[in-house]
mmCIF file of C-alpha atoms in Angstrom:
data_model
loop_
_atom_site.group_PDB
_atom_site.id
_atom_site.type_symbol
_atom_site.label_atom_id
_atom_site.label_comp_id
_atom_site.label_asym_id
_atom_site.label_seq_id
_atom_site.Cartn_x
_atom_site.Cartn_y
_atom_site.Cartn_z
ATOM 1 C CA MET T 1 94.598 87.522 100.325
ATOM 2 C CA ILE T 2 91.785 87.498 102.878
ATOM 3 C CA GLY T 3 89.034 90.111 102.929
ATOM 4 C CA ASN T 4 85.384 91.144 102.648
ATOM 5 C CA SER T 5 83.358 92.494 99.738
ATOM 6 C CA HIS T 6 86.234 94.870 98.969
ATOM 7 C CA LEU T 7 88.125 91.825 97.724
ATOM 8 C CA ALA T 8 86.367 92.175 94.398
ATOM 9 C CA SER T 9 88.243 95.374 93.556
ATOM 10 C CA PHE T 10 91.533 93.777 94.635
ATOM 11 C CA LYS T 11 90.974 90.688 92.518
ATOM 12 C CA LEU T 12 89.995 92.703 89.449
ATOM 13 C CA GLY T 13 92.776 95.192 90.122
ATOM 14 C CA TRP T 14 95.300 92.385 90.346
ATOM 15 C CA ASP T 15 94.311 91.260 86.859
ATOM 16 C CA VAL T 16 95.349 94.718 85.652
ATOM 17 C CA ILE T 17 98.838 94.654 87.215
ATOM 18 C CA ALA T 18 99.652 90.920 87.347
ATOM 19 C CA SER T 19 102.053 91.076 84.390
ATOM 20 C CA GLN T 20 104.206 93.560 86.332
ATOM 21 C CA PHE T 21 104.843 90.976 89.063
ATOM 22 C CA PRO T 22 105.438 87.615 87.318
ATOM 23 C CA SER T 23 106.953 86.061 90.463
ATOM 24 C CA VAL T 24 103.807 86.642 92.526
ATOM 25 C CA SER T 25 100.961 84.136 92.410
ATOM 26 C CA PRO T 26 98.130 85.280 94.702
ATOM 27 C CA SER T 27 95.241 83.235 96.045
ATOM 28 C CA PHE T 28 92.027 85.017 97.066
ATOM 29 C CA PHE T 29 89.601 84.028 99.818
ATOM 30 C CA GLY T 30 86.417 86.045 100.287
ATOM 31 C CA SER T 31 82.940 85.865 101.726
ATOM 32 C CA PRO T 32 80.053 88.355 101.609
ATOM 33 C CA ALA T 33 77.474 89.073 104.303
ATOM 34 C CA GLY T 34 79.794 88.765 107.297
ATOM 35 C CA GLY T 35 80.889 85.269 106.324
ATOM 36 C CA LEU T 36 84.432 85.635 107.600
ATOM 37 C CA SER T 37 83.158 85.833 111.158
ATOM 38 C CA ARG T 38 82.772 82.066 110.808
ATOM 39 C CA LEU T 39 86.437 81.541 109.975
ATOM 40 C CA LYS T 40 88.252 79.668 112.764
ATOM 41 C CA LEU T 41 91.741 78.359 113.407
ATOM 42 C CA LYS T 42 92.226 74.594 113.449
ATOM 43 C CA GLY T 43 95.856 73.702 113.979
ATOM 44 C CA ALA T 44 97.675 75.819 111.387
ATOM 45 C CA THR T 45 94.706 76.119 109.044
ATOM 46 C CA LEU T 46 91.901 78.661 108.822
ATOM 47 C CA VAL T 47 88.741 76.660 108.225
ATOM 48 C CA PRO T 48 85.090 77.620 107.609
ATOM 49 C CA ARG T 49 82.318 76.898 110.069
ATOM 50 C CA GLY T 50 79.379 76.207 107.809
ATOM 51 C CA GLU T 51 78.674 75.405 104.176
ATOM 52 C CA LYS T 52 78.021 78.996 103.101
ATOM 53 C CA LEU T 53 81.515 80.188 103.988
ATOM 54 C CA LYS T 54 82.999 76.997 102.533
ATOM 55 C CA ARG T 55 81.317 77.704 99.190
ATOM 56 C CA ASP T 56 82.436 81.339 99.268
ATOM 57 C CA LEU T 57 86.060 80.356 99.876
ATOM 58 C CA GLU T 58 85.903 77.824 97.057
ATOM 59 C CA PHE T 59 84.462 80.374 94.647
ATOM 60 C CA THR T 60 86.964 83.132 95.392
ATOM 61 C CA SER T 61 90.019 80.863 95.583
ATOM 62 C CA GLY T 62 89.179 78.652 92.642
ATOM 63 C CA GLY T 63 88.512 75.498 94.644
ATOM 64 C CA LEU T 64 90.181 75.798 98.063
ATOM 65 C CA SER T 65 87.842 75.475 101.042
ATOM 66 C CA SER T 66 90.373 76.380 103.748
ATOM 67 C CA ILE T 67 93.551 78.432 104.181
ATOM 68 C CA ASP T 68 96.680 76.417 104.956
ATOM 69 C CA ILE T 69 98.768 79.062 106.696
ATOM 70 C CA SER T 70 102.021 77.171 106.090
ATOM 71 C CA ALA T 71 101.417 77.289 102.326
ATOM 72 C CA TYR T 72 101.858 81.051 101.963
ATOM 73 C CA ASP T 73 104.779 83.450 102.266
ATOM 74 C CA ALA T 74 102.793 86.437 103.531
ATOM 75 C CA PHE T 75 99.255 87.537 104.317
ATOM 76 C CA VAL T 76 97.237 90.628 103.429
ATOM 77 C CA ILE T 77 93.963 91.429 105.183
ATOM 78 C CA VAL T 78 91.651 93.657 103.143
ATOM 79 C CA GLY T 79 88.919 95.722 104.758
ATOM 80 C CA ALA T 80 87.163 93.524 107.300
ATOM 81 C CA GLN T 81 85.870 96.564 109.165
ATOM 82 C CA ALA T 82 89.307 98.137 109.646
ATOM 83 C CA GLY T 83 90.060 101.776 108.928
ATOM 84 C CA LEU T 84 89.371 105.365 109.894
ATOM 85 C CA LEU T 85 85.994 105.210 108.133
ATOM 86 C CA ARG T 86 84.692 102.859 110.821
ATOM 87 C CA MET T 87 85.831 105.246 113.525
ATOM 88 C CA LEU T 88 83.897 108.047 111.858
ATOM 89 C CA GLN T 89 80.851 105.787 111.873
ATOM 90 C CA PHE T 90 81.337 105.104 115.581
ATOM 91 C CA ASN T 91 81.237 108.854 116.147
ATOM 92 C CA GLN T 92 77.870 108.967 114.350
ATOM 93 C CA ARG T 93 76.061 107.538 117.343
ATOM 94 C CA HIS T 94 77.890 108.905 120.377
ATOM 95 C CA ARG T 95 79.110 112.204 121.762
ATOM 96 C CA THR T 96 80.684 113.648 124.885
ATOM 97 C CA ALA T 97 79.491 116.644 126.887
ATOM 98 C CA ASN T 98 82.177 118.930 125.446
ATOM 99 C CA TRP T 99 80.775 118.354 121.940
ATOM 100 C CA LEU T 100 77.551 120.206 122.696
ATOM 101 C CA GLY T 101 76.711 122.344 119.716
ATOM 102 C CA VAL T 102 79.049 120.263 117.527
ATOM 103 C CA SER T 103 77.486 116.811 117.657
ATOM 104 C CA THR T 104 73.741 116.314 118.140
ATOM 105 C CA TYR T 105 73.663 112.604 119.014
ATOM 106 C CA GLU T 106 71.850 111.685 122.190
ATOM 107 C CA SER T 107 74.125 108.822 123.286
ATOM 108 C CA LEU T 108 76.107 110.819 125.840
ATOM 109 C CA LEU T 109 79.393 109.361 127.122
ATOM 110 C CA SER T 110 82.180 110.678 129.299
ATOM 111 C CA GLY T 111 85.373 111.553 127.454
ATOM 112 C CA VAL T 112 87.230 108.589 128.972
ATOM 113 C CA CYS T 113 84.388 106.185 128.206
ATOM 114 C CA PHE T 114 84.131 107.434 124.625
ATOM 115 C CA GLN T 115 87.838 106.934 123.957
ATOM 116 C CA GLU T 116 87.883 103.467 125.524
ATOM 117 C CA ALA T 117 84.782 102.439 123.568
ATOM 118 C CA ALA T 118 86.302 103.729 120.325
ATOM 119 C CA ARG T 119 89.543 101.837 120.979
ATOM 120 C CA GLY T 120 87.605 98.702 121.813
ATOM 121 C CA ALA T 121 85.619 99.026 118.610
ATOM 122 C CA LEU T 122 88.845 99.082 116.592
ATOM 123 C CA ARG T 123 90.376 96.160 118.477
ATOM 124 C CA GLY T 124 87.239 94.119 117.901
ATOM 125 C CA ARG T 125 87.271 94.459 114.112
ATOM 126 C CA ARG T 126 87.242 91.233 112.134
ATOM 127 C CA ALA T 127 90.556 92.089 110.506
ATOM 128 C CA ILE T 128 92.238 92.203 113.903
ATOM 129 C CA SER T 129 90.675 88.872 114.889
ATOM 130 C CA ILE T 130 92.124 87.240 111.784
ATOM 131 C CA ILE T 131 95.541 88.759 112.394
ATOM 132 C CA ARG T 132 95.480 87.390 115.948
ATOM 133 C CA MET T 133 94.757 83.893 114.621
ATOM 134 C CA LEU T 134 97.606 84.184 112.135
ATOM 135 C CA ARG T 135 100.031 85.488 114.721
ATOM 136 C CA SER T 136 99.286 82.547 117.017
ATOM 137 C CA VAL T 137 100.889 80.180 114.486
ATOM 138 C CA THR T 138 103.168 82.197 112.171
ATOM 139 C CA ASP T 139 105.630 85.083 112.157
ATOM 140 C CA ARG T 140 105.407 85.593 108.394
ATOM 141 C CA PRO T 141 104.583 89.087 107.101
ATOM 142 C CA VAL T 142 101.020 90.314 107.587
ATOM 143 C CA LEU T 143 99.641 93.455 105.948
ATOM 144 C CA LEU T 144 96.331 95.174 106.654
ATOM 145 C CA SER T 145 94.672 97.190 103.893
ATOM 146 C CA VAL T 146 92.002 99.484 105.318
ATOM 147 C CA GLU T 147 88.518 100.062 103.950
ATOM 148 C CA PRO T 148 88.307 103.105 101.664
ATOM 149 C CA PHE T 149 86.370 106.233 102.503
ATOM 150 C CA PHE T 150 82.950 106.593 100.887
ATOM 151 C CA SER T 151 82.881 107.910 97.364
ATOM 152 C CA LEU T 152 82.244 111.639 97.105
ATOM 153 C CA THR T 153 78.968 110.680 95.407
ATOM 154 C CA VAL T 154 77.506 110.108 98.877
ATOM 155 C CA LYS T 155 77.348 113.873 99.474
ATOM 156 C CA PRO T 156 74.202 114.778 97.515
ATOM 157 C CA LYS T 157 72.419 111.832 99.153
ATOM 158 C CA SER T 158 73.274 112.592 102.711
ATOM 159 C CA GLN T 159 74.118 116.051 103.919
ATOM 160 C CA PHE T 160 73.929 114.488 107.362
ATOM 161 C CA TRP T 161 76.777 112.057 106.688
ATOM 162 C CA ARG T 162 78.902 114.632 104.869
ATOM 163 C CA GLU T 163 78.785 117.198 107.663
ATOM 164 C CA ASP T 164 79.213 114.627 110.407
ATOM 165 C CA ALA T 165 82.189 112.889 108.806
ATOM 166 C CA VAL T 166 84.046 116.129 108.231
ATOM 167 C CA SER T 167 83.373 117.451 111.735
ATOM 168 C CA ALA T 168 84.368 114.120 113.319
ATOM 169 C CA LEU T 169 87.662 113.762 111.494
ATOM 170 C CA ASP T 170 89.780 115.835 113.878
ATOM 171 C CA ARG T 171 88.182 114.164 116.903
ATOM 172 C CA MET T 172 88.561 110.580 115.727
ATOM 173 C CA ARG T 173 91.851 110.538 113.811
ATOM 174 C CA PRO T 174 94.114 110.842 116.915
ATOM 175 C CA ILE T 175 92.255 108.004 118.670
ATOM 176 C CA TYR T 176 92.429 105.832 115.549
ATOM 177 C CA GLU T 177 96.120 106.466 114.874
ATOM 178 C CA ALA T 178 97.186 105.872 118.485
ATOM 179 C CA GLU T 179 95.256 102.618 118.759
ATOM 180 C CA MET T 180 96.378 101.373 115.343
ATOM 181 C CA ASP T 181 100.004 102.077 116.315
ATOM 182 C CA ALA T 182 99.484 100.047 119.500
ATOM 183 C CA LEU T 183 97.973 97.157 117.543
ATOM 184 C CA ARG T 184 100.809 97.180 115.032
ATOM 185 C CA SER T 185 103.336 97.055 117.849
ATOM 186 C CA GLU T 186 101.466 94.214 119.558
ATOM 187 C CA LEU T 187 100.698 92.081 116.503
ATOM 188 C CA GLY T 188 103.487 93.013 114.117
ATOM 189 C CA PHE T 189 101.613 93.879 110.935
ATOM 190 C CA THR T 190 102.120 96.529 108.260
ATOM 191 C CA LEU T 191 99.332 99.018 107.582
ATOM 192 C CA ILE T 192 98.357 99.908 104.021
ATOM 193 C CA ASP T 193 96.526 103.212 104.054
ATOM 194 C CA GLN T 194 94.194 104.375 101.308
ATOM 195 C CA PRO T 195 96.320 105.801 98.457
ATOM 196 C CA ALA T 196 96.563 109.567 98.885
ATOM 197 C CA GLU T 197 95.767 110.179 95.226
ATOM 198 C CA THR T 198 92.317 108.629 95.707
ATOM 199 C CA VAL T 199 91.296 110.837 98.668
ATOM 200 C CA VAL T 200 89.412 114.110 98.216
ATOM 201 C CA GLU T 201 88.044 116.576 100.776
ATOM 202 C CA GLU T 202 89.975 114.772 103.539
ATOM 203 C CA CYS T 203 87.614 111.849 104.067
ATOM 204 C CA PHE T 204 86.027 110.904 100.741
ATOM 205 C CA THR T 205 87.144 108.869 97.729
ATOM 206 C CA ALA T 206 87.257 110.454 94.284
ATOM 207 C CA PRO T 207 84.258 109.177 92.240
ATOM 208 C CA GLU T 208 86.487 107.866 89.438
ATOM 209 C CA PHE T 209 87.648 105.092 91.768
ATOM 210 C CA GLY T 210 84.121 104.013 92.673
ATOM 211 C CA SER T 211 82.205 104.083 89.413
ATOM 212 C CA GLY T 212 81.567 100.655 87.920
ATOM 213 C CA SER T 213 82.393 98.703 91.083
ATOM 214 C CA ILE T 214 81.668 94.966 90.984
ATOM 215 C CA LYS T 215 80.019 92.744 93.598
ATOM 216 C CA LEU T 216 81.851 89.800 95.129
ATOM 217 C CA LEU T 217 79.630 87.257 93.393
ATOM 218 C CA GLU T 218 80.550 84.279 91.250
ATOM 219 C CA GLY T 219 81.818 85.412 87.875
ATOM 220 C CA LEU T 220 82.788 88.872 89.183
ATOM 221 C CA ALA T 221 80.568 90.446 86.561
ATOM 222 C CA THR T 222 77.646 91.868 88.557
ATOM 223 C CA ALA T 223 77.861 95.634 88.932
ATOM 224 C CA HIS T 224 76.647 97.451 92.005
ATOM 225 C CA SER T 225 73.476 99.471 91.590
ATOM 226 C CA ASP T 226 73.606 103.136 90.663
ATOM 227 C CA GLY T 227 74.552 105.291 93.607
ATOM 228 C CA GLU T 228 76.790 102.718 95.297
ATOM 229 C CA HIS T 229 79.385 104.633 97.306
ATOM 230 C CA ARG T 230 81.027 102.094 99.651
ATOM 231 C CA HIS T 231 82.864 99.888 97.164
ATOM 232 C CA MET T 232 85.635 100.743 94.736
ATOM 233 C CA ASN T 233 86.498 99.555 91.222
ATOM 234 C CA SER T 234 89.450 97.778 89.608
ATOM 235 C CA LYS T 235 91.318 101.061 89.147
ATOM 236 C CA TYR T 236 91.356 101.516 92.909
ATOM 237 C CA GLY T 237 92.098 97.835 93.480
ATOM 238 C CA ALA T 238 95.121 97.974 91.184
ATOM 239 C CA LEU T 239 96.620 100.868 93.166
ATOM 240 C CA VAL T 240 96.228 99.168 96.530
ATOM 241 C CA ALA T 241 97.270 95.721 95.289
ATOM 242 C CA ARG T 242 100.447 97.279 93.863
ATOM 243 C CA ASP T 243 101.127 98.976 97.202
ATOM 244 C CA ALA T 244 100.696 95.641 98.975
ATOM 245 C CA VAL T 245 103.089 93.759 96.708
ATOM 246 C CA GLN T 246 105.712 96.496 96.821
ATOM 247 C CA GLN T 247 105.560 96.584 100.615
ATOM 248 C CA LEU T 248 105.867 92.810 100.746
ATOM 249 C CA PHE T 249 108.927 92.970 98.505
ATOM 250 C CA SER T 250 110.453 95.524 100.852
ATOM 251 C CA ILE T 251 109.862 93.182 103.807
ATOM 252 C CA THR T 252 110.819 89.854 102.231
ATOM 253 C CA ALA T 253 113.284 88.652 99.636
ATOM 254 C CA PRO T 254 112.434 89.635 96.033
ATOM 255 C CA GLY T 255 111.621 85.988 95.373
ATOM 256 C CA LEU T 256 108.194 86.289 97.001
ATOM 257 C CA ALA T 257 106.051 83.926 94.972
ATOM 258 C CA ARG T 258 102.840 83.138 96.781
ATOM 259 C CA LEU T 259 100.168 85.515 97.990
ATOM 260 C CA ALA T 260 96.797 84.733 99.608
ATOM 261 C CA ALA T 261 93.820 87.096 100.136
ATOM 262 C CA VAL T 262 90.496 86.992 102.037
ATOM 263 C CA VAL T 263 87.571 89.454 101.739
ATOM 264 C CA GLU T 264 84.168 89.817 103.331
ATOM 265 C CA ALA T 265 81.105 91.964 102.685
ATOM 266 C CA PRO T 266 79.212 93.892 105.333
ATOM 267 C CA SER T 267 76.242 92.031 106.766
ATOM 268 C CA LEU T 268 72.676 93.156 106.195
ATOM 269 C CA MET T 269 72.482 94.331 109.797
ATOM 270 C CA THR T 270 75.647 96.374 109.342
ATOM 271 C CA ARG T 271 74.225 97.973 106.221
ATOM 272 C CA LEU T 272 71.013 98.802 108.042
ATOM 273 C CA ARG T 273 72.920 100.320 110.937
ATOM 274 C CA GLU T 274 74.884 102.398 108.480
ATOM 275 C CA ARG T 275 71.554 103.786 107.263
ATOM 276 C CA ALA T 276 72.311 102.699 103.750
ATOM 277 C CA ILE T 277 74.835 105.488 103.238
ATOM 278 C CA VAL T 278 77.918 104.588 104.657
ATOM 279 C CA GLY T 279 83.460 95.917 103.681
ATOM 280 C CA HIS T 280 89.621 91.643 104.463
ATOM 281 C CA PHE T 281 92.399 90.431 102.676
ATOM 282 C CA ILE T 282 95.330 88.261 103.681
ATOM 283 C CA GLY T 283 98.213 87.579 101.356
ATOM 284 C CA ARG T 284 101.198 85.387 101.610
#
């Protein structure tokens, strides 16, 4: 499994459900602070550029410093900037003339320019870059698990974000779905959406799936600070990890035995751009 900081919930969630899938033996590869941007393809292996990413891969995988693509049966990308949430964030900073009175942002774009920029933003996500590298050397199954919506606990902190996200949903969802369909057709991956039972008020995550979330740090025992709303806990991770395995079983023979995952955390600059309110996973 390959992903960003959201890998922590997957890894802890897998511990909860592992006994239900005795034939599956996953490997996890993660890096916080945008580390996966330094992952490159060398032959048929994903290798780190730099010691920091190398150490992160070794920590999350239990000793492996690179990802031998031929060694896995399937790949799951977790987070890595992919998902409708990121499209809502894109809408935070831009508007078109026909949104006067609906959106107050001063970055004014034409309708065509806005849609092309939004599509380009989705195509440029780190998850898509990793899938492209995989697809250049393998036709094995690839799944993409999107980043979850913010926890509903964000609402009291930011009326601004709450109102903007809800108002943007109808504008951004059609663009997101059309472009994601095009990417799936082009690259041949399966999309894992956020489990419906975790979503409340259309574009938020129920607080029970966010409370007690853990940072992607060695030992996986460091809790996020109070008020964290971007990351989810092992309960959420178990739901999505189960979805991933079940979808892989539906694609491959029931004998699927090896699974690899990669995760990455948002960089400091990303967090600053998100105004502190608003994280990749590959499995084979």
